[in-house]
Coordinates of C-alpha atoms in Angstrom, one line a residue:
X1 CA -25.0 -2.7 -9.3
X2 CA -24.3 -0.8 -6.3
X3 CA -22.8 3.0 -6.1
X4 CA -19.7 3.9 -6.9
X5 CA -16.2 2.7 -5.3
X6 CA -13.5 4.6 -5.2
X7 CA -10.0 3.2 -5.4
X8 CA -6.7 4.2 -4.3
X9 CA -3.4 3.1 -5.6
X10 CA 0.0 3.4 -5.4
X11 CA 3.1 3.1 -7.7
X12 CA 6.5 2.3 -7.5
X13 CA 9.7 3.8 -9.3
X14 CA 12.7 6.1 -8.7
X15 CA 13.5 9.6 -9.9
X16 CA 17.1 10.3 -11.2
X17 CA 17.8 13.1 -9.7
X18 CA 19.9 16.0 -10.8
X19 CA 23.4 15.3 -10.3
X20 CA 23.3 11.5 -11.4
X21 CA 21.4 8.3 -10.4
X22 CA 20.9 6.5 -8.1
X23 CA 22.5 2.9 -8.2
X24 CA 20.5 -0.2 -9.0
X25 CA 22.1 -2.9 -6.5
X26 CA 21.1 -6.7 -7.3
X27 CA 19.5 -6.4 -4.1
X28 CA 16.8 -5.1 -5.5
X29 CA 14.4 -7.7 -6.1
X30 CA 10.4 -8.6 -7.0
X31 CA 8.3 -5.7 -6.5
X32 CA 4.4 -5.6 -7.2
X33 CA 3.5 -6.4 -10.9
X34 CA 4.8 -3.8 -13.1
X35 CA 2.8 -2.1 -15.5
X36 CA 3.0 0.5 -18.1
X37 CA 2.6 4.6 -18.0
X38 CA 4.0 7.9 -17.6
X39 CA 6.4 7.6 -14.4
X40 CA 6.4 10.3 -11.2
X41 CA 9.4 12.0 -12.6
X42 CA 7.7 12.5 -16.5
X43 CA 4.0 13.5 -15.0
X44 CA 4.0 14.4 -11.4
X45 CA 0.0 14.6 -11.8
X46 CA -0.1 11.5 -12.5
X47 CA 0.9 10.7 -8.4
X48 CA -2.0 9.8 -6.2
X49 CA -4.4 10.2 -9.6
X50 CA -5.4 6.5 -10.4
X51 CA -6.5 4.3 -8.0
X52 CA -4.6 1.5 -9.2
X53 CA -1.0 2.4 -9.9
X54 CA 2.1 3.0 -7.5
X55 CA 4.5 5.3 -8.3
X56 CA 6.7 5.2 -5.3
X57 CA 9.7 2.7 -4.2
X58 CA 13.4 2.3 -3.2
X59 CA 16.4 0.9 -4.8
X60 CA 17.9 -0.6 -1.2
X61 CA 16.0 -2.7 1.3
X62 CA 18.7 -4.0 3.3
X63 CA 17.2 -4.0 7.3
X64 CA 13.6 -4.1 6.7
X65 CA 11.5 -7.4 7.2
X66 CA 8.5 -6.1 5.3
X67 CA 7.1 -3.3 2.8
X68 CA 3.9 -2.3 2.0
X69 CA 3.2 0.3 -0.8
X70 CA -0.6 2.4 -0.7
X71 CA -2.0 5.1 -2.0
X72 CA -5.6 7.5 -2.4
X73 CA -7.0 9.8 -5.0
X74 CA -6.0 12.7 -3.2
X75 CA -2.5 12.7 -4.9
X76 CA -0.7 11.1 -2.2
X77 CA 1.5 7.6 -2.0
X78 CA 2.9 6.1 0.6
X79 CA 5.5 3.4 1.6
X80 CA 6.0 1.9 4.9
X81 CA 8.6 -0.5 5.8
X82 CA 9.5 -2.3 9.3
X83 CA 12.5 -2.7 9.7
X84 CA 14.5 -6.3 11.1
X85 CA 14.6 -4.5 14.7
X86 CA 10.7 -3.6 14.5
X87 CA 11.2 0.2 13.7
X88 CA 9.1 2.0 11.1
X89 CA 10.5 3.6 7.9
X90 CA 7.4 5.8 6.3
X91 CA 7.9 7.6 2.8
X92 CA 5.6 9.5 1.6
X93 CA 4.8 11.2 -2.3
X94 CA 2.7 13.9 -2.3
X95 CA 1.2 16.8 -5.1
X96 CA 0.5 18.7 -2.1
X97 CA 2.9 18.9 0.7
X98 CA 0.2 20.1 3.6
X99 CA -1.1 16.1 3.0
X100 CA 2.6 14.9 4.1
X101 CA 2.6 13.6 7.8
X102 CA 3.1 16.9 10.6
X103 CA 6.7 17.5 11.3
X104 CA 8.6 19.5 13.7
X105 CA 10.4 22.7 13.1
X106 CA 13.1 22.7 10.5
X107 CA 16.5 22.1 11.9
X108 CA 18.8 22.0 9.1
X109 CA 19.4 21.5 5.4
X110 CA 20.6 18.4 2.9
X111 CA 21.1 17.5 -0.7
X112 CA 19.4 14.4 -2.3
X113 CA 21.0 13.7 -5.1
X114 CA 21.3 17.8 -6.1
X115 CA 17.9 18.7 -4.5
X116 CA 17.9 21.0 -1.5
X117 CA 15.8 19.0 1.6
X118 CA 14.5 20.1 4.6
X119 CA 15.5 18.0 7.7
X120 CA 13.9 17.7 11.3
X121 CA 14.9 15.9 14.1
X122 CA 12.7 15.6 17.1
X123 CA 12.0 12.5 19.7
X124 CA 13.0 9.5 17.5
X125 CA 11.7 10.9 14.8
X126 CA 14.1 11.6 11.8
X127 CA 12.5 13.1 8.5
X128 CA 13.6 14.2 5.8
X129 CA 11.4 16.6 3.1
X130 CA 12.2 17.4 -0.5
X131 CA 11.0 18.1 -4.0
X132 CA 11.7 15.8 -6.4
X133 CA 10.3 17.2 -8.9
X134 CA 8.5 21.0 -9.8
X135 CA 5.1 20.2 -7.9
X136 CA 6.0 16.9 -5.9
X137 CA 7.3 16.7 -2.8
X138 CA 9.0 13.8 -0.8
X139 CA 9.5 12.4 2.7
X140 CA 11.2 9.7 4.6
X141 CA 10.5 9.5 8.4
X142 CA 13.2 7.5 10.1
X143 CA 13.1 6.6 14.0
X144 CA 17.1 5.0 13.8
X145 CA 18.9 8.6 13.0
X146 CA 19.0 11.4 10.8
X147 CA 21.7 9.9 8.5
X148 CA 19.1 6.4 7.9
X149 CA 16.8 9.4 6.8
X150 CA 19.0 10.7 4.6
X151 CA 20.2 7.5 2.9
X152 CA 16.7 6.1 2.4
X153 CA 16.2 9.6 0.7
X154 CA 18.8 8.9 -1.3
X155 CA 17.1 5.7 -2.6
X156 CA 13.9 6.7 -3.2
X157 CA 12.9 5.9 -7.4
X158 CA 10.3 7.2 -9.0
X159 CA 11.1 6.0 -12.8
X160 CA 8.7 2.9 -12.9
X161 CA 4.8 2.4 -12.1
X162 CA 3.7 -0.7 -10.6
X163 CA -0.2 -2.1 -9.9
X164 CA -1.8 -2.8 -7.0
X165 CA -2.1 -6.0 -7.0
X166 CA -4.7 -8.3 -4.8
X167 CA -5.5 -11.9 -5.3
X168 CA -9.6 -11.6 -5.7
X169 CA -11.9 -9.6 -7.8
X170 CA -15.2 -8.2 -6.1
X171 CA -18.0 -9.1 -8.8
X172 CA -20.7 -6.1 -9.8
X173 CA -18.7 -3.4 -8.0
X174 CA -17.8 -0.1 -9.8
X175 CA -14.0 1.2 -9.9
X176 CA -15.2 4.5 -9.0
X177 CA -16.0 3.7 -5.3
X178 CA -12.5 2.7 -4.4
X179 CA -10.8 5.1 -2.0
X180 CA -7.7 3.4 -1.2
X181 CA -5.7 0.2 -2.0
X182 CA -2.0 -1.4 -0.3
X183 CA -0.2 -4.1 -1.0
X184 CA 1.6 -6.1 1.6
X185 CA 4.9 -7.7 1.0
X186 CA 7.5 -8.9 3.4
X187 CA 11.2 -8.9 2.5
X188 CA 13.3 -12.8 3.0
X189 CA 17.2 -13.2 3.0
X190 CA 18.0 -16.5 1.5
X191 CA 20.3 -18.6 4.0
X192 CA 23.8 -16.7 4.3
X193 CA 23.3 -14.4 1.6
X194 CA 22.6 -10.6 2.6
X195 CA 20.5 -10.0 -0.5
X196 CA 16.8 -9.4 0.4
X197 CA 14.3 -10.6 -1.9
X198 CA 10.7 -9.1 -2.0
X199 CA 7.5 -11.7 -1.9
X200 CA 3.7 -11.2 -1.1
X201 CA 3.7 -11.2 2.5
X202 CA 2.5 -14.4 4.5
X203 CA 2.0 -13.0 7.6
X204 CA -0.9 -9.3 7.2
X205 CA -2.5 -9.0 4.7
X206 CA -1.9 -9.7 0.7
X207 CA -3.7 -7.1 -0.6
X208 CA -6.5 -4.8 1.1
X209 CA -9.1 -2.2 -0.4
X210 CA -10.7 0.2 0.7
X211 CA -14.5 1.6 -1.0
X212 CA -16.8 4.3 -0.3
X213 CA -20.3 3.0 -1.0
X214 CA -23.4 5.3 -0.5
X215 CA -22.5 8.6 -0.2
X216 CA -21.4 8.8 3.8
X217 CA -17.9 10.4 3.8
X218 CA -17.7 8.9 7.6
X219 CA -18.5 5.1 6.3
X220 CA -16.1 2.9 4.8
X221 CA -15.5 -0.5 3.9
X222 CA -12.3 -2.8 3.6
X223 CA -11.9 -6.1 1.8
X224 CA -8.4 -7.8 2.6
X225 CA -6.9 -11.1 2.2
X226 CA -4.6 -13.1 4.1
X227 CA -2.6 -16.1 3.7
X228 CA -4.1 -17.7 6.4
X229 CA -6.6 -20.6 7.6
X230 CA -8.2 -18.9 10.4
X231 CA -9.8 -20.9 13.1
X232 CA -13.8 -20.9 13.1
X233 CA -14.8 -17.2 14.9
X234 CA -17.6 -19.5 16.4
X235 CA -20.3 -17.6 14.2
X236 CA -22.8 -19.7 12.4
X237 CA -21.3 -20.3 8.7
X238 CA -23.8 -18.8 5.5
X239 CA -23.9 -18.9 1.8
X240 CA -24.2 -15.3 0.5
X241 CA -24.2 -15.9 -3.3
X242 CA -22.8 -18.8 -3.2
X243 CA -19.9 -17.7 -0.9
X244 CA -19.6 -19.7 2.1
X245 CA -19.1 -16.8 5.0
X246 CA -19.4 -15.8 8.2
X247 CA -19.6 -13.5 10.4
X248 CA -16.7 -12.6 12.8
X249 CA -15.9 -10.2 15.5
X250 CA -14.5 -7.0 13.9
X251 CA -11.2 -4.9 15.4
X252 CA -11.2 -1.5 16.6
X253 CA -12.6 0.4 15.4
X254 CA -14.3 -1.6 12.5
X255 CA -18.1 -2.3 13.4
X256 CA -18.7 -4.8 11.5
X257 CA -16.7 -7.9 10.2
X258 CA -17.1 -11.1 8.1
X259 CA -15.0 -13.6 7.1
X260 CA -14.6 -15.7 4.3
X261 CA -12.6 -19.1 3.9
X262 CA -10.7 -19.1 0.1
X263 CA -8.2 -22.2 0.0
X264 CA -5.2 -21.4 1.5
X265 CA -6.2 -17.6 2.2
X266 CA -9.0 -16.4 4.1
X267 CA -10.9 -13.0 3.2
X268 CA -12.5 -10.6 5.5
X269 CA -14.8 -7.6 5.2
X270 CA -14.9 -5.0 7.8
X271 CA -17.4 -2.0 8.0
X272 CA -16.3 0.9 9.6
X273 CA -18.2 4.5 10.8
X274 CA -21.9 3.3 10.1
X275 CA -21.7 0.4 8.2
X276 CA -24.7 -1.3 5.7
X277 CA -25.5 -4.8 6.2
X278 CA -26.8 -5.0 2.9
X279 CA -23.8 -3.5 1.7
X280 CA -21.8 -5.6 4.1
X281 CA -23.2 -8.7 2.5
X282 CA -23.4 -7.6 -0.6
X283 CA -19.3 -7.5 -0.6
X284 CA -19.2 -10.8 0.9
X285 CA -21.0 -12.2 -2.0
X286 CA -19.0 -10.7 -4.2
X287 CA -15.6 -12.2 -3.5
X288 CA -13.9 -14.5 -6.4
X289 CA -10.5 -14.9 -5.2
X290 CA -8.1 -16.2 -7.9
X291 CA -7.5 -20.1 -8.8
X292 CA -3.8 -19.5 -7.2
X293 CA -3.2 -17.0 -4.6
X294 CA -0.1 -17.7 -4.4
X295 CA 1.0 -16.8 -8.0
X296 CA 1.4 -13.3 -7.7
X297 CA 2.0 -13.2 -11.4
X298 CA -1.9 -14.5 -11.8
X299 CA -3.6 -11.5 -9.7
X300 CA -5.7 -9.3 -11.8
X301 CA -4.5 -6.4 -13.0
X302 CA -7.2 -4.5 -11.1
X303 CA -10.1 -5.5 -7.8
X304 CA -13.3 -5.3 -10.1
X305 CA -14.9 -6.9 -12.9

């Protein structure tokens, strides 16, 4: 058994705020695998706390080709969405608000939905700050205009938790050494219908996870999963525990990388800082992706075991 991981998680849902709700529109389709427990709104410590919940989503997606939701054990979520004209749309959930992304100086006020917000408006960035809740605080970082800000502030939910879900366990691994996990998604528009539905993303990664093995606060190591077939990286192939791998060149600024064929995905391991072979290998080996990766529905409810 190697040391600790620790995992990160985020969680989906909305937060009615105090003057009404905010509208559920039919648009609002498949999100990650929901789960049960006390919602953002009901516990705000519960934000950022276990590695393998979301708290933090939206009601509208209309203009965005893809989502992903993440979050750490430092009581912070996040959601990032590109939108159809390759913009970014960041929100973030935090228990502290010095963890939220830097900002300009103030330069005027808003309601969502009967909470006072902050707004900033600098370059093309657009943001938008706010407390949901007595000790959470929320912001949406636009680069179309202060008014997108402001609407995707409006849509913001925090009444439901979802899992992280990721289509492979890593076998003799402890929970405790996950830092971080995200879940990838990309949004499709059936043919003449403006109604965006939500499904695991085919193009990035599914599912990704970050651990911290060892002890080195500057060392980390992520194990993601693509639906892809990637060509051979020219590497001589190996079985490490049975799992057919191999090594492959790793991106900036990942050291180290391997990957490893599973059916119709393909799962790599990356090392970053001052990465452990035998930890490195160890991880390869320990890969079991599920019998159907694309059944979203057949994803374990959690990366170990």
């Amino acid at each position: 058994m190697l040391a600790a991981t620790t995992l990160l998680i985020g969680s989906s849902a909305w937060w009615p705020g105090n003057r009404g709700t905010v509208p559920i529109p039919e648009t609002a389709a498949a999100r990650p695998p929901a789960t049960g427990g006390m919602n953002a709104i009901e516990a705000p410590e519960v934000v950022g706390s276990d590695p393998t919940l979301f708290h933090l989503d939206v009601a509208d997606l209309r203009g965005w080709s893809s989502v992903a939701w993440s979050s750490g054990r430092n009581g912070h979520e996040e959601l990032v969405a590109e939108t159809s004209e390759g913009g970014e749309v960041r929100i973030e959930l935090s228990r502290d608000p010095q963890t939220l992304a830097q900002r300009g100086g103030v330069t005027g006020s808003a309601m969502v939905w009967g909470n006072t917000a902050e707004t900033t408006d600098y370059g093309d960035r657009h943001m938008v700050r706010w407390q949901p809740a007595p000790g959470l605080w929320a912001q949406v970082r636009s680069g179309v205009d202060a008014a997108d800000a402001l609407r995707i502030a409006e849509s913001v939910r925090l009444d439901r938790v979802f899992r992280c879900a990721v289509p492979f366990r890593l076998v003799g691994f402890e929970a405790t050494t996950l830092v971080k996990c995200a879940t990838h998604f990309t949004v499709l528009y059936a043919r003449g219908s403006p109604k965006p539905t939500v499904l695991p993303i085919a193009l990035g990664p599914w599912g990704e996870v970050w651990l911290s093995i060892g002890g080195d606060p500057q060392t980390e190591y992520q194990v993601a999963m693509t639906q892809a077939q990637v060509a051979a990286s020219g590497m001589p192939a190996q079985r490490i525990t049975r799992v057919p791998a191999r090594m492959t060149p790793p991106p900036s600024p990942a050291k180290a990388g391997w990957e490893v064929p599973a059916g119709e995905a393909t799962a790599y391991v990356w090392g970053f800082g001052a990465p452990d072979e035998a930890v490195m290998t160890a991880l390869v080996g320990a890969i079991r992706p599920v019998d159907d990766v694309l059944d979203m529905e057949s994803w374990p409810t959690g990366p170990f075991g």
